[in-house]
Amino acid sequence: MDPECSRLLPALCAALADPRQPLADDTCLEKLLDWFKTVTEAESSLLLLQENPALVELLSHVLKSQDMSSRVLSFSLRLAGTFAAQEDCFLYLQGELLLGLFGEGGPQCWAAWSVPTVRSGWIQGLRSLAQHPCALHFLADSGAVDTIFSLQGDPSLFVASAASQLLVHTLALSMQAGATGCSGLWDGVWPACAQKIMGHLEESLQSTAAPQVTQALNVLTSTFGRCHSPWTETLWGQLCPLVARLLERTPIPAAHSLVDLLLSVARSPALSSSHGRLWEAVAQALRCLSPMQAGSLALGMLKLPHCPQALRVQAFGVLLQPLACVVKATAQAPGPPGCSMWPPGWLDGAEGSSLTVDTLLSSKSACVGILCQTLAQLEELQPLPQRPAPWPQEPLLGAAVTILRLCHGSATSSSSGGGRLCATLAGCVRVQRAALDFLGTLSQETRSQELEKEVFAVLSEYLGSPDSSPTVLKKAFQTTLRWLLSSPRTPGCPDLGPQPLLFLRELFPVLQKRLCSPSWEVRDSVLEFLTQLSRHWGGQADFRRALLASEVPTLTQQLLQDPESYVRASAVAAAGQLSSRGLQAAPDSPEHPQAQQGLLGELLCILSTDSEGFPRRAVVQVFTEWLRDGHADVARDTEWFIATVLQVVSQDLDWEVRVQGLELAQVFLVQRLGQPRCPYMVALPEAASATPIPEVLQSLCRLRLFDFAFRALLDCDRPVAQKACELLLFLKDKTAMCGGLQEAGDIPGSASGQVTLQRWRAGEQGQLPGDLQPEAMLALLRSTDLEGLQARLAQSSDHMEKSPQSLLQDMLATVGVLGENEADCY
Amino acid sequence: MLDCGMHMGFNDDRRFPDFSYITQNGRLTDFLDCVIISHFHLDHCGALPYFSEMVGYDGPIYMTHPTQAICPILLEDYRKIAVDKKGEANFFTSQMIKDCMKKVVAVHLHQTVQVDDELEIKAYYAGHVLGAAMFQIKVGSESVVYTGDYNMTPDRHLGAAWIDRCRPNLLITESTYATTIRDSKRCRERDFLKKVHETVERGGKVLIPVFALGRAQELCILLETFWERMNLKVPIYFSTGLTEKANHYYKLFITWTNQKIRKTFVQRNMFEFKHIKAFDRAFADNPGPMVVFATPGMLHAGQSLQIFRKWAGNEKNMVIMPGYCVQGTVGHKILSGQRKLEMEGRQVLEVKMQVEYMSFSAHADAKGIMQLVGQAEPENVLLVHGEAKKMEFLRQKIEQEFRVSCYMPANGETVTLPTSPNIPVGISLGLLKREMAQGLLPETKKPRLLHGTLIMKDSNLRLVSSEQALKELGLAEHQLRFTCRVHLQDTRKEQETALRVYSHLKSTSLMAR
């Protein structure tokens, strides 16, 4: 431990032990504990206690006087546990202290035990100390295990959960301690502590009280999830019949926890030979659980690589059932084509069919719940390699389209079930969003022309409908993008397929309308969609024709003046992208005078005047892309462009804009000087196109790029300084071979440059001399310890918040100072 | 889920709620109908982008229009500090904040919003900060009111919280000032102005670290009015960019401010300050007195810290902390009296300037909380957002005064409330006619029993005559007669015994009457 901390500890312990000294901040104790954990991980706890007797005094004091605040009591229990995690320290504290803190006559008898924080501290303390065989004996002998059992039902969620986790840990530790030989095999007799826990679990599983069953199931789920030793197989063998019996009860108790347990056992690598009984239990559960609960189990099973085929068929049937029911209920004629399209076998064994129909039709919330869950589960399953094969792409697509139509009100049904579904789902945003997400996932598969037509038709309905909510529209745009970009093209032909082409014609009028939406969320989603689409299809002739024939480019440019900053930022990105692709609004458009000054001018205006950071950041990003791609407006006079942008950016209050400005400068430097040298790369001759270094340096001086970078080096925002450091190091590296330099002090302007740098460092204003020569700049570059600065900047700048001394000082300084202030959070 | 805040005191996982307590394996969206955000302070909305964009909640989020507009500014500020100062890479991004805000459904005051078939919500004015709202959440005939943070006394720019007599089953109220009856607001303001004035009079500089929006505007109005009245010429500056931003939002949401501001808005916008100008970094070095409002409010980074470093060494200067600071920040250190601060690079900064703490947070005090309970007339009260000891005092007061149960669960603790829900039952016309034929019409003051059979069909309950019930359910009627044989041992004659038993039973039944 740091000697300074050691010096502060006695005073702090005394303050903690004094109930009249309230601590100002409850996070301090947490942080203090974090620090002790770090210290004890690195050094001996026993030594620590011996060198700092104040710590033991504090713990002894807790035993003697329990009128301390519950926070300090809880802290002390956790602290004692942290120390006792090391066996020698455990033995040192074992006598009166640990028994008093964790034994039967301990905190349970204190008045403060009624405070959940104290109970939680007690459990966490035990959890920390339970690391070695001595601790195990202590747990068994002190009666702590019985208390843990009772705390499983604690009214505090945190205490109950921690108690369950402690049981899992104790069981594992106990079995580990009972294991013999290097193989870690357990010798057949359960250790006493484990037997006790087992007995408790068996009893709980047979209980008629659902909470008790839930507790036992949760403990077992964590056990099988965490412990993969051979003894878990024996454990399952013993408890499996009890678990199976739960499935025979009506209603099935703790169904959620039961599903979790079955999945946890199925995933355990230690249980390969006991799977027979597990599969039986799973099959039974899939049959008798409600469709909602069975869905989660089915998905979990289908994700397993080693699930038997029969069970996979059953599980997939469970997932498909709700969609099949919807398709069946809404089919117009008997013997619906939708239903017969499902692959043979998958729905044969679906005993839950009538149950699913009942659930779907019972109430709106049940119907929405099961459909959303099923769609999300199928969406999760679709990209997995272990998904069922053949994947029923067409019926699933059909079902998704049907559901979307039902929600939109464009599907009708003459059957009573279908009619009820229409009424239930009409306008349901939750299902619309889930179905659109699912539809998007299905775009990754092959599809028939006919179905693709259907999909685009339904997407058109959604994009054009005035009833679509902004969140639904956003999903609709995302799904549309996925379908458009994955649309198959004729090999060797650059044209779009017939469906996307037809769709595009309808799309642009819709986009035009949506760009004028009163909802900023909608305008923003359209612009994001447009940016993405033009990024991918900007060179595509059909797309260009359709876009340019519409008002979309003009409207996009108009949105640069949108009142909402998010929209302005998206408009900047979209307009930048369109311009890169030569798709900008016609400059001679009389309605838009801004177009006359050109997009570059307009973006520069946003960069220097917009009050929000998002649009300004978007502008610099667009400029960087333009510079990279050699955009015509930039290429016309790159130096002017760079100088203007950097001048504006250097004044920006948003550090992210300044970082991006440096990024732009770096792209410029790379274009002039070539890529940075990689230490592992074979040295290649410099690219012929790279400009000679002195010439480049001259231009950098003209552009005041040095000024910008050196000022950024001392920026109060760390990322700016880091980026500037990176840029200057790159420059230093590139100019390292540039010879013929005099000593820094001999160069005119170099000394004044140094002085300016020092003044900046002291936080003062000022500028580098404007007429600095490249030599002076180079000298300045070489005389600055950039490597050292980079190393310093790499560390987080909030060391003050993190350092233990600072914490101890703060805690001590606060003692008795703050009264009213503490409650005054905002 | 009511609010989705963060803990400013932690820099690791502990700063956000542990959402795995909602579900460990399932999708969060399946477990929540919606999220409701009461106002834009980070302890109420700071975890929202994390929750919706990183943990995966994809359902609706409700908040008022001003909260939706201002929330991203504070989240963005917080993100920038986390990324800048602490170099955190795995943090929510600007895009995530935007995507999260796009999921928001903005609500108007007193507008009943139907979340789904069963759940409806309604917002009420809460004062506290611009756009803060209390929410009534209703399912069937049962309801809960969640206050968020609120203020029952109007201040210079906001009105007082108000709710109608909605008689919820449960009122969940904040209790920051559970035991405090706050000193007169005027006193606090006078004190503040006096300190600022004295400092600038003797040529010192005053730094007031604030968060971008909220209390800062209140203090600005206060200083602006004072400067005008006293005809002071000393410059007052506000962090650049923020004045415009704040003005924009206060203008946009003028209906959310108090009556006085709304009334005078046409002649003069209270938020367009004459004396308060935008701050430039270079101004900090200017000689002479000045007052600067700079962000962030805890002096832990950025402009406020930069100015503090420059001015700390001069005893003529003053820093006024108008709010709470978490451990580790410079704000916390100077408030606890530390005067030698070790800054980056082991540099020691000696603080000679004066340090003042002055609370301007706008929470209801004990009196205000009691007032709200009286207004809403809840059946039960639950105290949150406060300290256990203080809550205990308030709990007793509420239980005594209003004769309702009051709870104060610890974090994570479950409270179960018994309620008696009203279940609507339809009565069949036949049954009602039959009862009316008997001539006794039911009245509100004279309730009378009505016998029938309760049947449930398609989640609807109906009371019908037993004949109709049998008919509708297709059941046959059975009659059960219960008999009981009693052995009496009496030597008297049979008839005499019967007579005695009869008179005995008659007398007991008379007595029972």
JSON list of N, CA and C in Angstrom, two decimals, chain A residues 627-670:
[
{"chain": "A", "resi": 627, "resn": "LEU", "atom": "N", "xyz": [-12.36, 15.35, -49.67]},
{"chain": "A", "resi": 627, "resn": "LEU", "atom": "CA", "xyz": [-10.92, 15.45, -49.88]},
{"chain": "A", "resi": 627, "resn": "LEU", "atom": "C", "xyz": [-10.35, 14.09, -50.29]},
{"chain": "A", "resi": 628, "resn": "ARG", "atom": "N", "xyz": [-10.82, 13.05, -49.61]},
{"chain": "A", "resi": 628, "resn": "ARG", "atom": "CA", "xyz": [-10.35, 11.69, -49.93]},
{"chain": "A", "resi": 628, "resn": "ARG", "atom": "C", "xyz": [-10.71, 11.31, -51.36]},
{"chain": "A", "resi": 629, "resn": "ASP", "atom": "N", "xyz": [-11.98, 11.65, -51.74]},
{"chain": "A", "resi": 629, "resn": "ASP", "atom": "CA", "xyz": [-12.47, 11.21, -53.05]},
{"chain": "A", "resi": 629, "resn": "ASP", "atom": "C", "xyz": [-12.07, 12.17, -54.18]},
{"chain": "A", "resi": 630, "resn": "GLY", "atom": "N", "xyz": [-11.42, 13.26, -53.83]},
{"chain": "A", "resi": 630, "resn": "GLY", "atom": "CA", "xyz": [-11.05, 14.23, -54.87]},
{"chain": "A", "resi": 630, "resn": "GLY", "atom": "C", "xyz": [-12.25, 14.95, -55.46]},
{"chain": "A", "resi": 631, "resn": "HIS", "atom": "N", "xyz": [-13.19, 15.35, -54.65]},
{"chain": "A", "resi": 631, "resn": "HIS", "atom": "CA", "xyz": [-14.39, 16.06, -55.09]},
{"chain": "A", "resi": 631, "resn": "HIS", "atom": "C", "xyz": [-13.98, 17.31, -55.88]},
{"chain": "A", "resi": 632, "resn": "ALA", "atom": "N", "xyz": [-14.73, 17.60, -56.93]},
{"chain": "A", "resi": 632, "resn": "ALA", "atom": "CA", "xyz": [-14.36, 18.69, -57.85]},
{"chain": "A", "resi": 632, "resn": "ALA", "atom": "C", "xyz": [-14.20, 20.03, -57.12]},
{"chain": "A", "resi": 633, "resn": "ASP", "atom": "N", "xyz": [-15.13, 20.34, -56.20]},
{"chain": "A", "resi": 633, "resn": "ASP", "atom": "CA", "xyz": [-15.09, 21.62, -55.50]},
{"chain": "A", "resi": 633, "resn": "ASP", "atom": "C", "xyz": [-13.81, 21.76, -54.66]},
{"chain": "A", "resi": 634, "resn": "VAL", "atom": "N", "xyz": [-13.34, 20.64, -54.17]},
{"chain": "A", "resi": 634, "resn": "VAL", "atom": "CA", "xyz": [-12.14, 20.64, -53.33]},
{"chain": "A", "resi": 634, "resn": "VAL", "atom": "C", "xyz": [-10.90, 20.69, -54.21]},
{"chain": "A", "resi": 635, "resn": "ALA", "atom": "N", "xyz": [-10.92, 19.88, -55.25]},
{"chain": "A", "resi": 635, "resn": "ALA", "atom": "CA", "xyz": [-9.75, 19.76, -56.12]},
{"chain": "A", "resi": 635, "resn": "ALA", "atom": "C", "xyz": [-9.44, 21.08, -56.83]},
{"chain": "A", "resi": 636, "resn": "ARG", "atom": "N", "xyz": [-10.49, 21.92, -57.01]},
{"chain": "A", "resi": 636, "resn": "ARG", "atom": "CA", "xyz": [-10.30, 23.19, -57.72]},
{"chain": "A", "resi": 636, "resn": "ARG", "atom": "C", "xyz": [-9.21, 24.03, -57.04]},
{"chain": "A", "resi": 637, "resn": "ASP", "atom": "N", "xyz": [-9.26, 24.13, -55.74]},
{"chain": "A", "resi": 637, "resn": "ASP", "atom": "CA", "xyz": [-8.22, 24.86, -55.00]},
{"chain": "A", "resi": 637, "resn": "ASP", "atom": "C", "xyz": [-8.09, 24.24, -53.60]},
{"chain": "A", "resi": 638, "resn": "THR", "atom": "N", "xyz": [-7.38, 23.14, -53.56]},
{"chain": "A", "resi": 638, "resn": "THR", "atom": "CA", "xyz": [-7.31, 22.38, -52.32]},
{"chain": "A", "resi": 638, "resn": "THR", "atom": "C", "xyz": [-6.72, 23.21, -51.18]},
{"chain": "A", "resi": 639, "resn": "GLU", "atom": "N", "xyz": [-5.68, 23.98, -51.48]},
{"chain": "A", "resi": 639, "resn": "GLU", "atom": "CA", "xyz": [-5.01, 24.75, -50.42]},
{"chain": "A", "resi": 639, "resn": "GLU", "atom": "C", "xyz": [-5.98, 25.76, -49.79]},
{"chain": "A", "resi": 640, "resn": "TRP", "atom": "N", "xyz": [-6.71, 26.44, -50.65]},
{"chain": "A", "resi": 640, "resn": "TRP", "atom": "CA", "xyz": [-7.68, 27.42, -50.13]},
{"chain": "A", "resi": 640, "resn": "TRP", "atom": "C", "xyz": [-8.71, 26.70, -49.24]},
{"chain": "A", "resi": 641, "resn": "PHE", "atom": "N", "xyz": [-9.14, 25.54, -49.77]},
{"chain": "A", "resi": 641, "resn": "PHE", "atom": "CA", "xyz": [-10.15, 24.75, -49.05]},
{"chain": "A", "resi": 641, "resn": "PHE", "atom": "C", "xyz": [-9.63, 24.37, -47.66]},
{"chain": "A", "resi": 642, "resn": "ILE", "atom": "N", "xyz": [-8.42, 23.81, -47.61]},
{"chain": "A", "resi": 642, "resn": "ILE", "atom": "CA", "xyz": [-7.86, 23.37, -46.33]},
{"chain": "A", "resi": 642, "resn": "ILE", "atom": "C", "xyz": [-7.69, 24.57, -45.39]},
{"chain": "A", "resi": 643, "resn": "ALA", "atom": "N", "xyz": [-7.12, 25.63, -45.91]},
{"chain": "A", "resi": 643, "resn": "ALA", "atom": "CA", "xyz": [-6.86, 26.79, -45.06]},
{"chain": "A", "resi": 643, "resn": "ALA", "atom": "C", "xyz": [-8.16, 27.34, -44.48]},
{"chain": "A", "resi": 644, "resn": "THR", "atom": "N", "xyz": [-9.18, 27.43, -45.33]},
{"chain": "A", "resi": 644, "resn": "THR", "atom": "CA", "xyz": [-10.46, 27.99, -44.86]},
{"chain": "A", "resi": 644, "resn": "THR", "atom": "C", "xyz": [-11.08, 27.10, -43.79]},
{"chain": "A", "resi": 645, "resn": "VAL", "atom": "N", "xyz": [-11.13, 25.81, -44.08]},
{"chain": "A", "resi": 645, "resn": "VAL", "atom": "CA", "xyz": [-11.77, 24.89, -43.14]},
{"chain": "A", "resi": 645, "resn": "VAL", "atom": "C", "xyz": [-11.02, 24.91, -41.80]},
{"chain": "A", "resi": 646, "resn": "LEU", "atom": "N", "xyz": [-9.69, 24.81, -41.86]},
{"chain": "A", "resi": 646, "resn": "LEU", "atom": "CA", "xyz": [-8.93, 24.75, -40.61]},
{"chain": "A", "resi": 646, "resn": "LEU", "atom": "C", "xyz": [-9.10, 26.03, -39.79]},
{"chain": "A", "resi": 647, "resn": "GLN", "atom": "N", "xyz": [-9.18, 27.14, -40.48]},
{"chain": "A", "resi": 647, "resn": "GLN", "atom": "CA", "xyz": [-9.34, 28.40, -39.77]},
{"chain": "A", "resi": 647, "resn": "GLN", "atom": "C", "xyz": [-10.66, 28.41, -38.99]},
{"chain": "A", "resi": 648, "resn": "VAL", "atom": "N", "xyz": [-11.72, 27.94, -39.64]},
{"chain": "A", "resi": 648, "resn": "VAL", "atom": "CA", "xyz": [-13.03, 27.92, -38.97]},
{"chain": "A", "resi": 648, "resn": "VAL", "atom": "C", "xyz": [-13.02, 26.88, -37.84]},
{"chain": "A", "resi": 649, "resn": "VAL", "atom": "N", "xyz": [-12.49, 25.71, -38.15]},
{"chain": "A", "resi": 649, "resn": "VAL", "atom": "CA", "xyz": [-12.50, 24.60, -37.19]},
{"chain": "A", "resi": 649, "resn": "VAL", "atom": "C", "xyz": [-11.71, 24.96, -35.93]},
{"chain": "A", "resi": 650, "resn": "SER", "atom": "N", "xyz": [-10.61, 25.66, -36.11]},
{"chain": "A", "resi": 650, "resn": "SER", "atom": "CA", "xyz": [-9.76, 25.95, -34.93]},
{"chain": "A", "resi": 650, "resn": "SER", "atom": "C", "xyz": [-10.50, 26.82, -33.91]},
{"chain": "A", "resi": 651, "resn": "GLN", "atom": "N", "xyz": [-11.52, 27.53, -34.35]},
{"chain": "A", "resi": 651, "resn": "GLN", "atom": "CA", "xyz": [-12.29, 28.39, -33.43]},
{"chain": "A", "resi": 651, "resn": "GLN", "atom": "C", "xyz": [-13.46, 27.64, -32.81]},
{"chain": "A", "resi": 652, "resn": "ASP", "atom": "N", "xyz": [-13.69, 26.41, -33.26]},
{"chain": "A", "resi": 652, "resn": "ASP", "atom": "CA", "xyz": [-14.91, 25.72, -32.83]},
{"chain": "A", "resi": 652, "resn": "ASP", "atom": "C", "xyz": [-14.84, 25.33, -31.36]},
{"chain": "A", "resi": 653, "resn": "LEU", "atom": "N", "xyz": [-15.98, 25.44, -30.68]},
{"chain": "A", "resi": 653, "resn": "LEU", "atom": "CA", "xyz": [-16.02, 25.12, -29.26]},
{"chain": "A", "resi": 653, "resn": "LEU", "atom": "C", "xyz": [-16.20, 23.63, -29.00]},
{"chain": "A", "resi": 654, "resn": "ASP", "atom": "N", "xyz": [-16.65, 22.92, -30.03]},
{"chain": "A", "resi": 654, "resn": "ASP", "atom": "CA", "xyz": [-16.90, 21.50, -29.87]},
{"chain": "A", "resi": 654, "resn": "ASP", "atom": "C", "xyz": [-15.60, 20.75, -30.18]},
{"chain": "A", "resi": 655, "resn": "TRP", "atom": "N", "xyz": [-15.08, 20.04, -29.17]},
{"chain": "A", "resi": 655, "resn": "TRP", "atom": "CA", "xyz": [-13.78, 19.39, -29.40]},
{"chain": "A", "resi": 655, "resn": "TRP", "atom": "C", "xyz": [-13.84, 18.32, -30.48]},
{"chain": "A", "resi": 656, "resn": "GLU", "atom": "N", "xyz": [-15.02, 17.76, -30.67]},
{"chain": "A", "resi": 656, "resn": "GLU", "atom": "CA", "xyz": [-15.10, 16.72, -31.70]},
{"chain": "A", "resi": 656, "resn": "GLU", "atom": "C", "xyz": [-14.92, 17.33, -33.09]},
{"chain": "A", "resi": 657, "resn": "VAL", "atom": "N", "xyz": [-15.38, 18.57, -33.26]},
{"chain": "A", "resi": 657, "resn": "VAL", "atom": "CA", "xyz": [-15.17, 19.25, -34.55]},
{"chain": "A", "resi": 657, "resn": "VAL", "atom": "C", "xyz": [-13.67, 19.50, -34.73]},
{"chain": "A", "resi": 658, "resn": "ARG", "atom": "N", "xyz": [-13.01, 19.88, -33.65]},
{"chain": "A", "resi": 658, "resn": "ARG", "atom": "CA", "xyz": [-11.57, 20.14, -33.76]},
{"chain": "A", "resi": 658, "resn": "ARG", "atom": "C", "xyz": [-10.81, 18.84, -34.09]},
{"chain": "A", "resi": 659, "resn": "VAL", "atom": "N", "xyz": [-11.25, 17.73, -33.47]},
{"chain": "A", "resi": 659, "resn": "VAL", "atom": "CA", "xyz": [-10.60, 16.44, -33.77]},
{"chain": "A", "resi": 659, "resn": "VAL", "atom": "C", "xyz": [-10.80, 16.10, -35.24]},
{"chain": "A", "resi": 660, "resn": "GLN", "atom": "N", "xyz": [-12.02, 16.32, -35.71]},
{"chain": "A", "resi": 660, "resn": "GLN", "atom": "CA", "xyz": [-12.27, 16.00, -37.12]},
{"chain": "A", "resi": 660, "resn": "GLN", "atom": "C", "xyz": [-11.49, 16.93, -38.05]},
{"chain": "A", "resi": 661, "resn": "GLY", "atom": "N", "xyz": [-11.28, 18.15, -37.60]},
{"chain": "A", "resi": 661, "resn": "GLY", "atom": "CA", "xyz": [-10.47, 19.08, -38.39]},
{"chain": "A", "resi": 661, "resn": "GLY", "atom": "C", "xyz": [-9.06, 18.54, -38.53]},
{"chain": "A", "resi": 662, "resn": "LEU", "atom": "N", "xyz": [-8.54, 17.98, -37.45]},
{"chain": "A", "resi": 662, "resn": "LEU", "atom": "CA", "xyz": [-7.19, 17.39, -37.48]},
{"chain": "A", "resi": 662, "resn": "LEU", "atom": "C", "xyz": [-7.17, 16.17, -38.39]},
{"chain": "A", "resi": 663, "resn": "GLU", "atom": "N", "xyz": [-8.27, 15.43, -38.38]},
{"chain": "A", "resi": 663, "resn": "GLU", "atom": "CA", "xyz": [-8.38, 14.25, -39.25]},
{"chain": "A", "resi": 663, "resn": "GLU", "atom": "C", "xyz": [-8.29, 14.70, -40.71]},
{"chain": "A", "resi": 664, "resn": "LEU", "atom": "N", "xyz": [-9.00, 15.79, -41.01]},
{"chain": "A", "resi": 664, "resn": "LEU", "atom": "CA", "xyz": [-8.98, 16.35, -42.36]},
{"chain": "A", "resi": 664, "resn": "LEU", "atom": "C", "xyz": [-7.54, 16.76, -42.73]},
{"chain": "A", "resi": 665, "resn": "ALA", "atom": "N", "xyz": [-6.87, 17.40, -41.77]},
{"chain": "A", "resi": 665, "resn": "ALA", "atom": "CA", "xyz": [-5.50, 17.83, -42.02]},
{"chain": "A", "resi": 665, "resn": "ALA", "atom": "C", "xyz": [-4.61, 16.62, -42.27]},
{"chain": "A", "resi": 666, "resn": "GLN", "atom": "N", "xyz": [-4.88, 15.55, -41.54]},
{"chain": "A", "resi": 666, "resn": "GLN", "atom": "CA", "xyz": [-4.05, 14.34, -41.70]},
{"chain": "A", "resi": 666, "resn": "GLN", "atom": "C", "xyz": [-4.25, 13.73, -43.10]},
{"chain": "A", "resi": 667, "resn": "VAL", "atom": "N", "xyz": [-5.51, 13.70, -43.55]},
{"chain": "A", "resi": 667, "resn": "VAL", "atom": "CA", "xyz": [-5.78, 13.16, -44.89]},
{"chain": "A", "resi": 667, "resn": "VAL", "atom": "C", "xyz": [-5.00, 13.98, -45.92]},
{"chain": "A", "resi": 668, "resn": "PHE", "atom": "N", "xyz": [-5.02, 15.29, -45.71]},
{"chain": "A", "resi": 668, "resn": "PHE", "atom": "CA", "xyz": [-4.30, 16.19, -46.62]},
{"chain": "A", "resi": 668, "resn": "PHE", "atom": "C", "xyz": [-2.80, 15.87, -46.62]},
{"chain": "A", "resi": 669, "resn": "LEU", "atom": "N", "xyz": [-2.25, 15.69, -45.42]},
{"chain": "A", "resi": 669, "resn": "LEU", "atom": "CA", "xyz": [-0.81, 15.40, -45.30]},
{"chain": "A", "resi": 669, "resn": "LEU", "atom": "C", "xyz": [-0.46, 14.08, -45.96]},
{"chain": "A", "resi": 670, "resn": "VAL", "atom": "N", "xyz": [-1.33, 13.07, -45.76]},
{"chain": "A", "resi": 670, "resn": "VAL", "atom": "CA", "xyz": [-1.06, 11.76, -46.36]},
{"chain": "A", "resi": 670, "resn": "VAL", "atom": "C", "xyz": [-1.07, 11.88, -47.87]}
]
